[in-house]
CSV table of C-alpha atoms and ligand atoms in Angstrom, one decimal:
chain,number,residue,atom,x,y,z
A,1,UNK,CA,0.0,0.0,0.0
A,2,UNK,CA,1.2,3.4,-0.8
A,3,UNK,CA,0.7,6.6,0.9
A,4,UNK,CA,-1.5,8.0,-1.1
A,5,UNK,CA,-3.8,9.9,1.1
A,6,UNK,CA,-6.2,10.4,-1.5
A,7,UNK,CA,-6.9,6.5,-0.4
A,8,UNK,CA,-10.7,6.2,0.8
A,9,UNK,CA,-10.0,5.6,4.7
A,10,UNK,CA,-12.6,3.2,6.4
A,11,UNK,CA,-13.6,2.0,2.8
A,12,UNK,CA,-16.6,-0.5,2.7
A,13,UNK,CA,-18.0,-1.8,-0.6
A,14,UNK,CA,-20.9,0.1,-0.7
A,15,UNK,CA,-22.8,2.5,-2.5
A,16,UNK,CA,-25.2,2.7,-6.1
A,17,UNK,CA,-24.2,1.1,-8.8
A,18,UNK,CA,-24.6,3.7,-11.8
A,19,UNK,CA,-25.0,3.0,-15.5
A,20,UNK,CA,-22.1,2.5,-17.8
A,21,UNK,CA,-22.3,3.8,-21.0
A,22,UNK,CA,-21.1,1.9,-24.0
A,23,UNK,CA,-19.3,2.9,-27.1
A,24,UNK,CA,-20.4,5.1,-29.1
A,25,UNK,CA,-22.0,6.9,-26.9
A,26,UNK,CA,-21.7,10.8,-26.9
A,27,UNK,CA,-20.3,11.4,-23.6
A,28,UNK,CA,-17.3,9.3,-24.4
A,29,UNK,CA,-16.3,11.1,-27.2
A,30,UNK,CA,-16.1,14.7,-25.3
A,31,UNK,CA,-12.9,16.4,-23.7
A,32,UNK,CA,-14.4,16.3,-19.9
A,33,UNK,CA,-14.5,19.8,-17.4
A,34,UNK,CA,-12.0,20.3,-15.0
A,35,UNK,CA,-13.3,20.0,-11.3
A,36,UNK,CA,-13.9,23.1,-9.6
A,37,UNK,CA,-15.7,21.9,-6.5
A,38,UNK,CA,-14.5,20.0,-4.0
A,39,UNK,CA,-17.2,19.1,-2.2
A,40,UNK,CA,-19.7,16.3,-1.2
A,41,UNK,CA,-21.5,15.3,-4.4
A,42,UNK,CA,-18.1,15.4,-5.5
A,43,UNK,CA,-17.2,12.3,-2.8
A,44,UNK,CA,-20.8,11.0,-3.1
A,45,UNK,CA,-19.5,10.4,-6.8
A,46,UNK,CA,-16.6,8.9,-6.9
A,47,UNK,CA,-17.9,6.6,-4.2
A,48,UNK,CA,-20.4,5.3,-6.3
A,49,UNK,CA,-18.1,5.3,-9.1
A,50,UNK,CA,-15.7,3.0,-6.8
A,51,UNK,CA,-18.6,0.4,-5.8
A,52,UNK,CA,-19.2,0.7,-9.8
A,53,UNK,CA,-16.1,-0.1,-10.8
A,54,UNK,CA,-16.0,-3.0,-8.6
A,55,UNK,CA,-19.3,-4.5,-9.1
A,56,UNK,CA,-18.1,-4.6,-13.5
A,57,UNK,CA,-15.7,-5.7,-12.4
A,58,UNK,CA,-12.9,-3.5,-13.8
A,59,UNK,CA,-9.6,-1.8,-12.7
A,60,UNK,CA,-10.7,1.6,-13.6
A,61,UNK,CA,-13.5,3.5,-14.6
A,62,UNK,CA,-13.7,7.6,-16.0
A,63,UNK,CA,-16.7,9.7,-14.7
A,64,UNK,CA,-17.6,10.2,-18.3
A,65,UNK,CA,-18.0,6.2,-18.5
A,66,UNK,CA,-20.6,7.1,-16.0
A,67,UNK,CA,-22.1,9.6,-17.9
A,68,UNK,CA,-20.4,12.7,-16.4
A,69,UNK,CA,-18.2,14.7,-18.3
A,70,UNK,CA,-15.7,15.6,-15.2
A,71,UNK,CA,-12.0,15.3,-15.2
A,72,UNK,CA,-11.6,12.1,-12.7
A,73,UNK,CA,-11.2,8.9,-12.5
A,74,UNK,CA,-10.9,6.0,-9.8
A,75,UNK,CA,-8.8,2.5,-10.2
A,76,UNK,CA,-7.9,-0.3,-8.1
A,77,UNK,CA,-5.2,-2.6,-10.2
A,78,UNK,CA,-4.1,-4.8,-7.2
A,79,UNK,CA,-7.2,-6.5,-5.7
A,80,UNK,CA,-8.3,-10.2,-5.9
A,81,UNK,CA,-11.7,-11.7,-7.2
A,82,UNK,CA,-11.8,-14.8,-5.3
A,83,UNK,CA,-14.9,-17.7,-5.7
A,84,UNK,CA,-15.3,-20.0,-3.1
A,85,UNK,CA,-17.6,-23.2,-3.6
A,86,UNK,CA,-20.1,-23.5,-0.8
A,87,UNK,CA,-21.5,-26.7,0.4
A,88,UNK,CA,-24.6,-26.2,-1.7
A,89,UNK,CA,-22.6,-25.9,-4.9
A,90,UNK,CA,-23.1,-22.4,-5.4
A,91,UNK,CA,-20.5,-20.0,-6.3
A,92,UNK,CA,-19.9,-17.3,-3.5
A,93,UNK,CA,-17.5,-14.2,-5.5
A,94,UNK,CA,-15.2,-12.1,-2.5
A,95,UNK,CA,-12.9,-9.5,-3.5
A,96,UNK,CA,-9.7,-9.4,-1.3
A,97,UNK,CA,-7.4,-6.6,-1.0
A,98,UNK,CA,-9.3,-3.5,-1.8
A,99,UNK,CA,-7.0,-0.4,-2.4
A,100,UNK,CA,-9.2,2.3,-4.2
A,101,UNK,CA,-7.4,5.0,-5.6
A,102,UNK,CA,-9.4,8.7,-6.7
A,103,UNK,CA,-8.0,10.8,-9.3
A,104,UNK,CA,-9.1,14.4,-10.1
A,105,UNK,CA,-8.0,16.5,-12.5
A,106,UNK,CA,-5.2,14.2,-13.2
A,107,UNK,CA,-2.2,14.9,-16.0
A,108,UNK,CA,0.6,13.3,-16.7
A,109,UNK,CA,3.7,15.3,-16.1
A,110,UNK,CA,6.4,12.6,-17.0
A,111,UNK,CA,6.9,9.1,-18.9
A,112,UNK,CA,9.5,6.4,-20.1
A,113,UNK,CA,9.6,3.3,-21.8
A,114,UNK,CA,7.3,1.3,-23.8
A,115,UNK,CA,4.6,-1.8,-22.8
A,116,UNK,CA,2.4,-3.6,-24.8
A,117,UNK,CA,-0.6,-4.7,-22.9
A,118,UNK,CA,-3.8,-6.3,-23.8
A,119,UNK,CA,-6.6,-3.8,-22.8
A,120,UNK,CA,-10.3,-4.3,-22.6
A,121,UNK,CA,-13.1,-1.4,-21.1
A,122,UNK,CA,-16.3,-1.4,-19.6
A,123,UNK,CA,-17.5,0.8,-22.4
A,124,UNK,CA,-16.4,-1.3,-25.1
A,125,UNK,CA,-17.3,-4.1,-24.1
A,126,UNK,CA,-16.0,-7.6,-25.3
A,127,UNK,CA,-13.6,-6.6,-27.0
A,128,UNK,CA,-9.7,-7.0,-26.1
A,129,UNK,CA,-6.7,-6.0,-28.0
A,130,UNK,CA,-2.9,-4.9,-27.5
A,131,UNK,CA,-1.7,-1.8,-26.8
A,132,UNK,CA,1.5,0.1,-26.7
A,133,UNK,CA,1.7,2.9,-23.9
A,134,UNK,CA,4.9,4.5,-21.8
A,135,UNK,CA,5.5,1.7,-19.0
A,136,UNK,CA,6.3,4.1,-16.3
A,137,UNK,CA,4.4,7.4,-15.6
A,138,UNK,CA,4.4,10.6,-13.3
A,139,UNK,CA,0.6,11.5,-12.6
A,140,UNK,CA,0.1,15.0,-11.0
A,141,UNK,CA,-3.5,14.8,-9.5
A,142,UNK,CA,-5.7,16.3,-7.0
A,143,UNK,CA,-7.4,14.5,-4.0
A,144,UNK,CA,-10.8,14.7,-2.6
A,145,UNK,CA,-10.4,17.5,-0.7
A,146,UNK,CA,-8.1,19.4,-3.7
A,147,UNK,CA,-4.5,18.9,-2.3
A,148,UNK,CA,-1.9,18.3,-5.5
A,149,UNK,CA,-0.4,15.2,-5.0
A,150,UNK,CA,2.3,12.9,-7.4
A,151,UNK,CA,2.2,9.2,-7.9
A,152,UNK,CA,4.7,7.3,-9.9
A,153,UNK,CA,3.1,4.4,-11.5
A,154,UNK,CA,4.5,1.7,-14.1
A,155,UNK,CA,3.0,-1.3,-15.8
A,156,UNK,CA,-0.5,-2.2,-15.4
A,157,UNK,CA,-0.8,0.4,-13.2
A,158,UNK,CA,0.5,3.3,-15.6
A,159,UNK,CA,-1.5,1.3,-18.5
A,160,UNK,CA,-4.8,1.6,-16.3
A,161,UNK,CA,-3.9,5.5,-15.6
A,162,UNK,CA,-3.2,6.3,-18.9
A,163,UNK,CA,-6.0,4.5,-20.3
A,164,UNK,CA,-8.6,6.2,-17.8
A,165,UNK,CA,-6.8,9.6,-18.9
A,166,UNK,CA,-7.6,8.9,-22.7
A,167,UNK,CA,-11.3,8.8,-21.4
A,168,UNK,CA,-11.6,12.3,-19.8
A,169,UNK,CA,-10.1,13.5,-23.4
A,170,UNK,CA,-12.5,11.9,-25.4
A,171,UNK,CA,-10.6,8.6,-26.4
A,172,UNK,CA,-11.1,5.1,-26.2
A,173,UNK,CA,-8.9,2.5,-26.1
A,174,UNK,CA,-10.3,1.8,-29.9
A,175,UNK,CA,-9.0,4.8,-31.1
A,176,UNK,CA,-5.0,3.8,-30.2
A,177,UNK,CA,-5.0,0.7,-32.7
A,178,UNK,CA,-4.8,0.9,-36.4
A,179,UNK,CA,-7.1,2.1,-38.5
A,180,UNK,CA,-7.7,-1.5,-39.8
A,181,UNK,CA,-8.1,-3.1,-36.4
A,182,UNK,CA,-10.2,-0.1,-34.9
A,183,UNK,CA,-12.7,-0.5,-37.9
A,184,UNK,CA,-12.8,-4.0,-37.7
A,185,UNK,CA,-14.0,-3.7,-34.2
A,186,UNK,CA,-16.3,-0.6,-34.6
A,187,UNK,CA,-18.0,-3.2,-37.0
A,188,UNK,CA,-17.8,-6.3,-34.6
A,189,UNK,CA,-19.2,-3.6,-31.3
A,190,UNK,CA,-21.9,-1.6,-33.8
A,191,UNK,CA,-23.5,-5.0,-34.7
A,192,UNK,CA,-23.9,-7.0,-31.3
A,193,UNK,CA,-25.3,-3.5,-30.2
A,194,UNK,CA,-28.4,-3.5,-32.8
B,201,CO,CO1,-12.0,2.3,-20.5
């Protein structure tokens, strides 16, 4: 565990489960608002955008996945999903380890090297493909309550930031491949959707 203090003390797994929205969808497409306020809608959010993410489940989710155009994002890339088989046969799903992690207003001030990662997002849903972002990244961000903070993150966990940072300009993981492979899977996503 870092020392992040942006960390949601006295977390527990609870909250609304709000409505994902799925490619292409308008509110992906937009360059999100900065936040302003740092108040309690603005907490009351991302905690529901927490319990979201984990109820996909996913290791990050963008407030305009949610349907709000706002510059923030939260992720968890370290937790377990783990499924125990009760007596009765049926499947119990726990998730162990729970680090949440809020970003607002974040940008990426610094990055190096290369990693090619097989990505997949809520909002596109199904589909899974490689690709090639910086492998280690300096993210300047704000907490809950506003402070600037830094986090150095690499790997999955600077592929997850920088992923959820494409969402608050407008950009889906789609729009990184080629333009072969993006409309091959524009085609795929548009027809299950009909
Ligand atoms: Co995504």
């Amino acid at each position: 565990m870092n020392s992040l203090d942006n960390f949601l003390t006295n977390y527990e797994l609870q909250g609304e489960a709000l409505k994902i929205y799925t490619y292409p969808a308008k509110v992906l497409k937009q360059k999100a608002v900065e936040v302003t306020e740092f108040d309690e809608n603005l907490s009351h959010l991302c905690k529901n955008m927490v319990y979201t993410m984990y109820q996909a489940p996913g290791i990050g989710l963008a407030a305009p996945q949610v349907g709000q155009s706002l510059r923030l994002f939260v992720a968890d890339t370290t937790y377990e999903k783990k499924e125990t088989t009760l007596p009765d046969k049926t499947i119990e799903t726990t998730l162990e380890g729970l680090s949440p992690k809020v970003y607002i207003n974040p940008r990426i001030i610094s990055k190096s090297g290369e990693i090619s990662y097989e990505e997949g997002c809520l909002s596109v849903p199904e589909i899974y493909e490689n690709v090639t972002r910086a492998q280690k990244i300096t993210v300047e961000y704000q907490s809950l309550t506003g402070e600037i903070l830094q986090y150095e993150a690499e790997n999955l966990e600077a592929v997850c930031i920088q992923h959820e940072i494409d969402h608050l300009e407008g950009i889906v993981f789609l729009d990184r491949l080629s333009l072969f492979k993006r409309n091959f899977f524009l085609k795929k996503l548009l027809k299950k959707k009909k």
